[in-house]
PDB file of C-alpha atoms in Angstrom:
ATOM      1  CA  UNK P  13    -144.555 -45.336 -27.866  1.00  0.00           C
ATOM      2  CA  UNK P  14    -141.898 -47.704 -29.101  1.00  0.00           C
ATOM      3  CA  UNK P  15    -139.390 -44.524 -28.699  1.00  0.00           C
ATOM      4  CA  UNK P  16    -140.100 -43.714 -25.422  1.00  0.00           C
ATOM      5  CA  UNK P  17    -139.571 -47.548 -24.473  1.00  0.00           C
ATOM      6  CA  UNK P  18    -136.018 -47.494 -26.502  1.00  0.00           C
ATOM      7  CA  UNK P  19    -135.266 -44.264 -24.916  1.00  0.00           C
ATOM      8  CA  UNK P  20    -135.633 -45.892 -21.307  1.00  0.00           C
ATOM      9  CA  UNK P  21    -133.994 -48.823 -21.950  1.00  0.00           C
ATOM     10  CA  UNK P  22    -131.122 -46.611 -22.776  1.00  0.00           C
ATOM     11  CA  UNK P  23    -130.925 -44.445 -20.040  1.00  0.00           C
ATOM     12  CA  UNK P  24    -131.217 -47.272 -17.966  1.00  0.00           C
ATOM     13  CA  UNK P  25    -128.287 -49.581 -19.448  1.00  0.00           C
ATOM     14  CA  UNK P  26    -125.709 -46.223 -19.289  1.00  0.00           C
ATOM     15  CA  UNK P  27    -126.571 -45.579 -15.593  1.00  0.00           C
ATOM     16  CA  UNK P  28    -126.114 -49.035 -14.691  1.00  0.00           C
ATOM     17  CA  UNK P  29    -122.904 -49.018 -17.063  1.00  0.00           C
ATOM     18  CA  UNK P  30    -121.567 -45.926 -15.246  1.00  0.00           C
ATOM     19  CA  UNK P  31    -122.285 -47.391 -11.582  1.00  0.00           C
ATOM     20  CA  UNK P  32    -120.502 -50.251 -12.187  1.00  0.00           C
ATOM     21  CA  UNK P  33    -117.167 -48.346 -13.609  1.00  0.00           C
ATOM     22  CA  UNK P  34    -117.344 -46.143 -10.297  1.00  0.00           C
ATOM     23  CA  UNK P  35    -117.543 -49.176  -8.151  1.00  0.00           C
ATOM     24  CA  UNK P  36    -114.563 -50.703  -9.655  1.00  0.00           C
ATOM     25  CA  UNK P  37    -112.496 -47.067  -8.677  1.00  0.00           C
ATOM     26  CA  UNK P  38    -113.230 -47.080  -5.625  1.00  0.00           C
ATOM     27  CA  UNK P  39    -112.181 -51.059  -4.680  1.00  0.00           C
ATOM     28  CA  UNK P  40    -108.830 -50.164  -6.689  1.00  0.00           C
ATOM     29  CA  UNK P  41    -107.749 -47.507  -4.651  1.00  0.00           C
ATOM     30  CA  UNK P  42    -108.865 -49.113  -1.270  1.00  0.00           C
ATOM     31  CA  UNK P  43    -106.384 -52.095  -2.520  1.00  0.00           C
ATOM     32  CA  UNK P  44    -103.971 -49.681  -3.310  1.00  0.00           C
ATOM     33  CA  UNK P  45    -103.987 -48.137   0.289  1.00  0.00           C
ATOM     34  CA  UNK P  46    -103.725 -51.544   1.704  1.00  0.00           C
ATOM     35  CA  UNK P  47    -100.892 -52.162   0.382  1.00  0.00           C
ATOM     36  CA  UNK P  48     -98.870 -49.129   1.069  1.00  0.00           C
ATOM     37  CA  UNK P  49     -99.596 -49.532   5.003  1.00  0.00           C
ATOM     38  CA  UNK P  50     -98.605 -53.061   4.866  1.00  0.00           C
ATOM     39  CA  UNK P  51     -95.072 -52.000   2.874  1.00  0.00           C
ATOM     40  CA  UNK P  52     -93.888 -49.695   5.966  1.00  0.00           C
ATOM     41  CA  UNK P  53     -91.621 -50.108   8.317  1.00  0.00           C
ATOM     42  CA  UNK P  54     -91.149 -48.077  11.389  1.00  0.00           C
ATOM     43  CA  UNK P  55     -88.275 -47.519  13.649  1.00  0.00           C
ATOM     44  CA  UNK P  56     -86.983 -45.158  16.341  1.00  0.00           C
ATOM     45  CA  UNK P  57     -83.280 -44.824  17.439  1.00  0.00           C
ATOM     46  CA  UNK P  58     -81.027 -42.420  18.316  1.00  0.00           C
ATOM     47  CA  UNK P  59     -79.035 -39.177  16.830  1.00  0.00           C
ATOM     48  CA  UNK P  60     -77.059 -36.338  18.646  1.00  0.00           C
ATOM     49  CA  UNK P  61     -77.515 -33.131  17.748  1.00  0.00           C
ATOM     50  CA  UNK P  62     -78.587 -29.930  19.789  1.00  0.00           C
ATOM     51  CA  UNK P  63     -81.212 -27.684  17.522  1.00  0.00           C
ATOM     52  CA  UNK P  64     -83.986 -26.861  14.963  1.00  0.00           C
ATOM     53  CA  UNK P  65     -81.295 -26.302  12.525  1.00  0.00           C
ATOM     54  CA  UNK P  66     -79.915 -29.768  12.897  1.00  0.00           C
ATOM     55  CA  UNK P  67     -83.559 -30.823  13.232  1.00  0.00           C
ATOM     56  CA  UNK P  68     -83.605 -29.662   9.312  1.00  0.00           C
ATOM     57  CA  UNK P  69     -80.719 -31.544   8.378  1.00  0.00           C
ATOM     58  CA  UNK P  70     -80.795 -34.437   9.629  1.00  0.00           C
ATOM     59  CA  UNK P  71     -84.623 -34.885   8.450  1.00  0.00           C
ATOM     60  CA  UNK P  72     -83.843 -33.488   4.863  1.00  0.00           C
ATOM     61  CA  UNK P  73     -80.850 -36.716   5.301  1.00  0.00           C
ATOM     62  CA  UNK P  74     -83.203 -39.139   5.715  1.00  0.00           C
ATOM     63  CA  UNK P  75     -86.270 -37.630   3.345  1.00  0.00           C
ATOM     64  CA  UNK P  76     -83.927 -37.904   0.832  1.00  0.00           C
ATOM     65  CA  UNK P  77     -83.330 -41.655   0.856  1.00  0.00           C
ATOM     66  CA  UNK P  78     -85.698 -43.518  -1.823  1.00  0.00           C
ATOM     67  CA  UNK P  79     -88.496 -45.506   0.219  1.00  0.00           C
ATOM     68  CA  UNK P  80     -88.438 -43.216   3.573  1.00  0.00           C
ATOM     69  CA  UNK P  81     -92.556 -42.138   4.163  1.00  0.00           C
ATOM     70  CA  UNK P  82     -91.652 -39.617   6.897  1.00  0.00           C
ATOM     71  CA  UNK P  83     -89.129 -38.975   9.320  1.00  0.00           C
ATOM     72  CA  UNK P  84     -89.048 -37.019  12.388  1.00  0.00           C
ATOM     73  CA  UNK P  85     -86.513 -35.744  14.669  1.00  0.00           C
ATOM     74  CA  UNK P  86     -86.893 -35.688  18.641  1.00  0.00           C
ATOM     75  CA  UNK P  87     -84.433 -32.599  19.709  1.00  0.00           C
ATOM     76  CA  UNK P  88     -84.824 -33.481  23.194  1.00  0.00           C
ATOM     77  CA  UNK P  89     -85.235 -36.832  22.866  1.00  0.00           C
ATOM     78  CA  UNK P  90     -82.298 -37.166  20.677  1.00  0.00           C
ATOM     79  CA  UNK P  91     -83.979 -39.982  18.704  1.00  0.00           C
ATOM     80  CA  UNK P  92     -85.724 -40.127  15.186  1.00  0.00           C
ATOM     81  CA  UNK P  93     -88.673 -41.739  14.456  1.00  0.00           C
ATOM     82  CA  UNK P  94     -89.019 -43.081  10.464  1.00  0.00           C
ATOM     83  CA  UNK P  95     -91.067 -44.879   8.605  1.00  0.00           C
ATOM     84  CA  UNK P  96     -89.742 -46.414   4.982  1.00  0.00           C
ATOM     85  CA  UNK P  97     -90.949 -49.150   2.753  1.00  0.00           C
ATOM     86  CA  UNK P  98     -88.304 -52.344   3.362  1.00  0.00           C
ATOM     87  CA  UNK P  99     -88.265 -53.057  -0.082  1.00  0.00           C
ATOM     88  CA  UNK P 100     -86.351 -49.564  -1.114  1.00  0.00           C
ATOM     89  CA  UNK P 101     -84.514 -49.052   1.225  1.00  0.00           C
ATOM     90  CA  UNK P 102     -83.194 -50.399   4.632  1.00  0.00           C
ATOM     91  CA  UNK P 103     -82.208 -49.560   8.387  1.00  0.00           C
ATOM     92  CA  UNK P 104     -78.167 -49.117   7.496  1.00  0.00           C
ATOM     93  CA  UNK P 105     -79.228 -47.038   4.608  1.00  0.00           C
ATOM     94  CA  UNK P 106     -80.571 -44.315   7.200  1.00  0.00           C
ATOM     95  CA  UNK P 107     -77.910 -44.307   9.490  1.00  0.00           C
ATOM     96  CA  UNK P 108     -75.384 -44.156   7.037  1.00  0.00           C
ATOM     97  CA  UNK P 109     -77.185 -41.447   5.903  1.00  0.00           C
ATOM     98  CA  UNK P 110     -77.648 -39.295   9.187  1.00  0.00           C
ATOM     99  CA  UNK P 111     -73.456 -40.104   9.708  1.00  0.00           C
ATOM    100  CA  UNK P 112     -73.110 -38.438   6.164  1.00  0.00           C
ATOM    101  CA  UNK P 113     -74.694 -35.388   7.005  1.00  0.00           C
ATOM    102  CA  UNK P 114     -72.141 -34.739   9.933  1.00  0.00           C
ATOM    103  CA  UNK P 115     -74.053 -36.473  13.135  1.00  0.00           C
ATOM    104  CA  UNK P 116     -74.023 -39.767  15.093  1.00  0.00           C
ATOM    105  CA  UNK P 117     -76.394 -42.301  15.239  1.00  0.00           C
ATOM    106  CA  UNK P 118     -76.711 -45.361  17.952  1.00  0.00           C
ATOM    107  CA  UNK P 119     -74.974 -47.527  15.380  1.00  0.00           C
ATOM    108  CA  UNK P 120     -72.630 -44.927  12.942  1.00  0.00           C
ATOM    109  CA  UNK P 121     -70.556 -42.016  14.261  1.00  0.00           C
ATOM    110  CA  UNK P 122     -71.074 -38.631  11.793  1.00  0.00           C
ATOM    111  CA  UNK P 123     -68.805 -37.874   9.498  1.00  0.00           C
ATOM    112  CA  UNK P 124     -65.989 -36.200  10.712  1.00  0.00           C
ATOM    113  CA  UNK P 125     -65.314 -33.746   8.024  1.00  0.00           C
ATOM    114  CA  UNK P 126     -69.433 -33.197   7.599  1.00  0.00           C
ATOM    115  CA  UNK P 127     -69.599 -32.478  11.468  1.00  0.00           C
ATOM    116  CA  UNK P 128     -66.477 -29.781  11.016  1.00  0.00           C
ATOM    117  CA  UNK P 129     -68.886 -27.996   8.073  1.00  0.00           C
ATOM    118  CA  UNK P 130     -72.001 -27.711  10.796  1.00  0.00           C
ATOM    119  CA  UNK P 131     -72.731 -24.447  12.096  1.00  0.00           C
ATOM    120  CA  UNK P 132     -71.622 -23.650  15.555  1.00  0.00           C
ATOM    121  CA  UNK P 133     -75.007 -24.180  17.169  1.00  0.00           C
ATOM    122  CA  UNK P 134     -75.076 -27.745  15.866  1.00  0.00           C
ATOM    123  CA  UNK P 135     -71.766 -28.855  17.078  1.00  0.00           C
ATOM    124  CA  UNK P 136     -73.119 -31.673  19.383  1.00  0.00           C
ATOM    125  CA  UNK P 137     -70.714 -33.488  22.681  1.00  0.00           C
ATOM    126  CA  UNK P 138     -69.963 -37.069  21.244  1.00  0.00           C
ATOM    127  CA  UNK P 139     -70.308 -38.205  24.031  1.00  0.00           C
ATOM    128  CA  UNK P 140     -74.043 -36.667  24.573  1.00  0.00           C
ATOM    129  CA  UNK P 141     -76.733 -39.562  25.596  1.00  0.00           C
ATOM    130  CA  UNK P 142     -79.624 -40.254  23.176  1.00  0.00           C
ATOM    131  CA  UNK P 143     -83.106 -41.623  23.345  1.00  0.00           C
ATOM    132  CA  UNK P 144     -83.123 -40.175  26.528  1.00  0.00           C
ATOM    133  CA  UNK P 145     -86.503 -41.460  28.133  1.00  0.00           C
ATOM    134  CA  UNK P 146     -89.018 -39.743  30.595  1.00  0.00           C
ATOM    135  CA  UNK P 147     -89.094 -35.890  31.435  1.00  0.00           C
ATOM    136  CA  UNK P 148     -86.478 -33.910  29.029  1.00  0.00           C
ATOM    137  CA  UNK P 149     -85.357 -30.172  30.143  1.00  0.00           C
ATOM    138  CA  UNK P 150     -85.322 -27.876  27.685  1.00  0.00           C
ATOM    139  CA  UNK P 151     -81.257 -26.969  27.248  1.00  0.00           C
ATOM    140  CA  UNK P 152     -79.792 -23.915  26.428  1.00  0.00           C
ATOM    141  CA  UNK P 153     -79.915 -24.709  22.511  1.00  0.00           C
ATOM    142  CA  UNK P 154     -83.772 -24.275  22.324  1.00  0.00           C
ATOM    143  CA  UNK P 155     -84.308 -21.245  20.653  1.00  0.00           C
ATOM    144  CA  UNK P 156     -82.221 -22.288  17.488  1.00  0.00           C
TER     145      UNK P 156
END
């Protein structure tokens, strides 16, 4: 009898030990979450450019910057929407980064010699208006 009563008492204590490490998981990575929603920043501005291929780079341009969550790329629009932790990175990084890659931002014209390197399809007017608002067209560039 005085087995079966020491056997109990242990099963009991180890499920009760092994609830209360499970409860402590879960809290950590709700904190965790909290904290990664409060660290982003998001921003929308605009970039020229005229197709899905410069859709591609100037995404993979901003993906690559340490601290950006997500970024995407409006082709009719011509704005980008992006979302990056402030303390990695900031707002001039990304432009700078988008002018690197060849095309204009509201704040940074592309680099010239990056631009010269785009392919045909991509080579954008400078003078082309972005974050257009309202109804877009398609344009002629849409099946790139």
């Amino acid at each position: 009898m005085k087995k079966v009563m020491l056997s109990v008492a242990i099963i009991t204590t180890m499920s009760l030990v092994s609830c209360k490490n499970e409860t402590k998981k879960e809290t950590t990575i709700t904190e965790q979450t909290i904290t990664k929603q409060v660290a982003s920043t998001q921003t929308t501005f605009g970039v020229r450019g005229n197709c899905g291929m410069c859709k591609n780079t100037i995404e993979k341009a901003v993906n690559s910057i340490d601290g950006v969550t997500s970024a995407e790329w409006d082709k009719l629009k011509k704005q980008i929407n992006v979302s990056y932790d402030e303390s990695k990175t900031n707002l001039n990084a990304i432009h700078k980064a988008i002018a690197n890659s060849g095309y204009d931002t509201d704040k940074v014209m592309g680099s010239e010699s990056a631009y010269k390197n785009l392919p045909a399809c991509c080579k954008y007017d400078h003078e082309m208006e972005m974050s257009l608002k309202g109804e877009v067209k398609e344009d002629e560039n849409s099946n790139h």
